[in-house]
mmCIF file with all atom_site columns, C-alpha atoms and ligand atoms in Angstrom:
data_model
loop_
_atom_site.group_PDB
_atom_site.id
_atom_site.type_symbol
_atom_site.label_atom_id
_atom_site.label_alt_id
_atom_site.label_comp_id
_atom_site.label_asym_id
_atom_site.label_entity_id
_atom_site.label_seq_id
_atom_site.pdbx_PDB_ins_code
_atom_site.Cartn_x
_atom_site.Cartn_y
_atom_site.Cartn_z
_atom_site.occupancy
_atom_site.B_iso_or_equiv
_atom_site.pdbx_formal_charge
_atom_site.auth_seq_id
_atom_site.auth_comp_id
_atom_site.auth_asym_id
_atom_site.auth_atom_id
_atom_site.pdbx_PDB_model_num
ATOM   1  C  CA  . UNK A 1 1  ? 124.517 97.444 133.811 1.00 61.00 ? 880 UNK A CA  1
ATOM   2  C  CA  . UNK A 1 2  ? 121.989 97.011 131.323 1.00 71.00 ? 881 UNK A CA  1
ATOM   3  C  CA  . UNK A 1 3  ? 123.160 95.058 127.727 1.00 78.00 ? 882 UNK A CA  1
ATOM   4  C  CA  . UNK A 1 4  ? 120.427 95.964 124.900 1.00 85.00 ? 883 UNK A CA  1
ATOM   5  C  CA  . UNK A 1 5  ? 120.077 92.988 122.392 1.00 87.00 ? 884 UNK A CA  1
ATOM   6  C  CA  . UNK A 1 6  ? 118.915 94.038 118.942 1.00 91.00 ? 885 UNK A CA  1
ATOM   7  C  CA  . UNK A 1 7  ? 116.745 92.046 116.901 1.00 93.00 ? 886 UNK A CA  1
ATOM   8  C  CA  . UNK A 1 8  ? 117.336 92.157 112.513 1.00 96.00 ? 887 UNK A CA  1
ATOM   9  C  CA  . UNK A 1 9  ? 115.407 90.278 110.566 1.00 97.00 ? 888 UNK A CA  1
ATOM   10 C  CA  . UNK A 1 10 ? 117.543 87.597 109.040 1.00 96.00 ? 889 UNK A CA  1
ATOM   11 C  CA  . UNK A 1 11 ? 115.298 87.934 105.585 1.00 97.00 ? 890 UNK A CA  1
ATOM   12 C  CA  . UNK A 1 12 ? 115.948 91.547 105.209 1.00 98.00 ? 891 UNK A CA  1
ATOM   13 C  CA  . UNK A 1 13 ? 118.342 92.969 107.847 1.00 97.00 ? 892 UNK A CA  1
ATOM   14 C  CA  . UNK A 1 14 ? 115.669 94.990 109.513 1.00 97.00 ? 893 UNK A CA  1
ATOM   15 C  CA  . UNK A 1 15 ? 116.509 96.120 113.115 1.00 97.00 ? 894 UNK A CA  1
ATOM   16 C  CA  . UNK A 1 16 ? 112.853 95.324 114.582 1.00 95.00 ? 895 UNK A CA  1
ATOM   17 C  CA  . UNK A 1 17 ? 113.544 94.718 118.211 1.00 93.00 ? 896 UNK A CA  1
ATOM   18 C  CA  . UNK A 1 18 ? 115.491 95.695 121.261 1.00 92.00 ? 897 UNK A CA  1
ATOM   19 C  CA  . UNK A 1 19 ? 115.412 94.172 124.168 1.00 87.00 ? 898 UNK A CA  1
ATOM   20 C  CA  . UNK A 1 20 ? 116.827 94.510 127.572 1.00 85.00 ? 899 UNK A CA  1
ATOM   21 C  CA  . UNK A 1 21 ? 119.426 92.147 128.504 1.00 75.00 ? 900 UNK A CA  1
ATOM   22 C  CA  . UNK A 1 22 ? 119.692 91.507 132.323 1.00 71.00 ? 901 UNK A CA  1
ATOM   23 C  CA  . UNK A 1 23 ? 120.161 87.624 132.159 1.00 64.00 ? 902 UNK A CA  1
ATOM   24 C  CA  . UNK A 1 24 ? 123.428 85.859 131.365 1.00 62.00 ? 903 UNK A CA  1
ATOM   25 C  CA  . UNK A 1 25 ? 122.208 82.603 130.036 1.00 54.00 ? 904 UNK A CA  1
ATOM   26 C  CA  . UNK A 1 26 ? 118.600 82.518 129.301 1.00 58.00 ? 905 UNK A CA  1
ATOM   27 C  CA  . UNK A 1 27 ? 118.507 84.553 126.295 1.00 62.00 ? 906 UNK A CA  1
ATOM   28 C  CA  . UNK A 1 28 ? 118.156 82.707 122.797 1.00 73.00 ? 907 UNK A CA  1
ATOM   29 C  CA  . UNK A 1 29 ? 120.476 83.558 119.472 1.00 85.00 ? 908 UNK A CA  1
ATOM   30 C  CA  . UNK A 1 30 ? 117.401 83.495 117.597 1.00 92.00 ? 909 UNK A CA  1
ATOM   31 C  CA  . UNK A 1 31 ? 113.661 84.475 117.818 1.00 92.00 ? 910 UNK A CA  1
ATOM   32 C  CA  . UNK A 1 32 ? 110.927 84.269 115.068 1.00 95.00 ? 911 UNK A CA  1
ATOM   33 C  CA  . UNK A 1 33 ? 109.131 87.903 115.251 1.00 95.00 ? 912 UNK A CA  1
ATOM   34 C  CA  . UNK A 1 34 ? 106.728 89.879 113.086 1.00 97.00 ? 913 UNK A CA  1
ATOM   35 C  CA  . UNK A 1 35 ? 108.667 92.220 110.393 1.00 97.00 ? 914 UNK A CA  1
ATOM   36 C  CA  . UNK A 1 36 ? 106.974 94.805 108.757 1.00 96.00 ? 915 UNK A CA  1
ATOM   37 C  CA  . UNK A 1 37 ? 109.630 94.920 105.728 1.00 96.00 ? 916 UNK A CA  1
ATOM   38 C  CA  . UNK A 1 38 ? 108.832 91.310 104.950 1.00 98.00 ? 917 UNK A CA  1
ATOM   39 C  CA  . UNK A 1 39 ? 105.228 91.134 105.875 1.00 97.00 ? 918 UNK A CA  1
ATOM   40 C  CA  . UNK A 1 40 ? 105.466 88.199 107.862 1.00 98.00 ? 919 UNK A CA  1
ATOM   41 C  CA  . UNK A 1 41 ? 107.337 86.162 110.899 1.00 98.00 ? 920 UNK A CA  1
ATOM   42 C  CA  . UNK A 1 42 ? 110.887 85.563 110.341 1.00 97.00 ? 921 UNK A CA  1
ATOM   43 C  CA  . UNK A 1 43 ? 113.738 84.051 112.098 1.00 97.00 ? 922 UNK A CA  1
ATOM   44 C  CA  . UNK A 1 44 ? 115.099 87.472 114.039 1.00 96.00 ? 923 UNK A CA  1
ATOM   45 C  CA  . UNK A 1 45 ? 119.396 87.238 115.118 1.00 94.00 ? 924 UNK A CA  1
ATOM   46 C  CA  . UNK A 1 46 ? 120.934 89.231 117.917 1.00 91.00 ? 925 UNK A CA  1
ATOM   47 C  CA  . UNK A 1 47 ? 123.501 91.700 116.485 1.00 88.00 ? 926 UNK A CA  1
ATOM   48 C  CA  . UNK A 1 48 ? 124.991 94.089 118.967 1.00 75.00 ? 927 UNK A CA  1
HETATM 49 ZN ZN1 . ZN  B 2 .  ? 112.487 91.269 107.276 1.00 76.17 ? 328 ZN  B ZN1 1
#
């Protein structure tokens, strides 16, 4: 089973990122990635 995390932008809201899930524990809440709405590299949240 495969769990896809998706990365918004916590600026703007922007869904930027998905990524595959495969590990339980290892995965952070939070990454800082590049948005293109904002222009720059913001804190990104996992929303489902
Ligand atoms: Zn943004």
């Amino acid at each position: 089973m495969k769990n896809k995390i998706i990365w918004a932008c916590s600026d703007c809201g922007s869904r930027n990122y998905t990524t595959d899930n495969r590990e339980k524990s290892s995965e952070r809440l939070t990454i800082k990635k590049y948005c293109k709405s904002c222009n720059a590299h913001t804190v990104h949240q996992q929303t489902k």
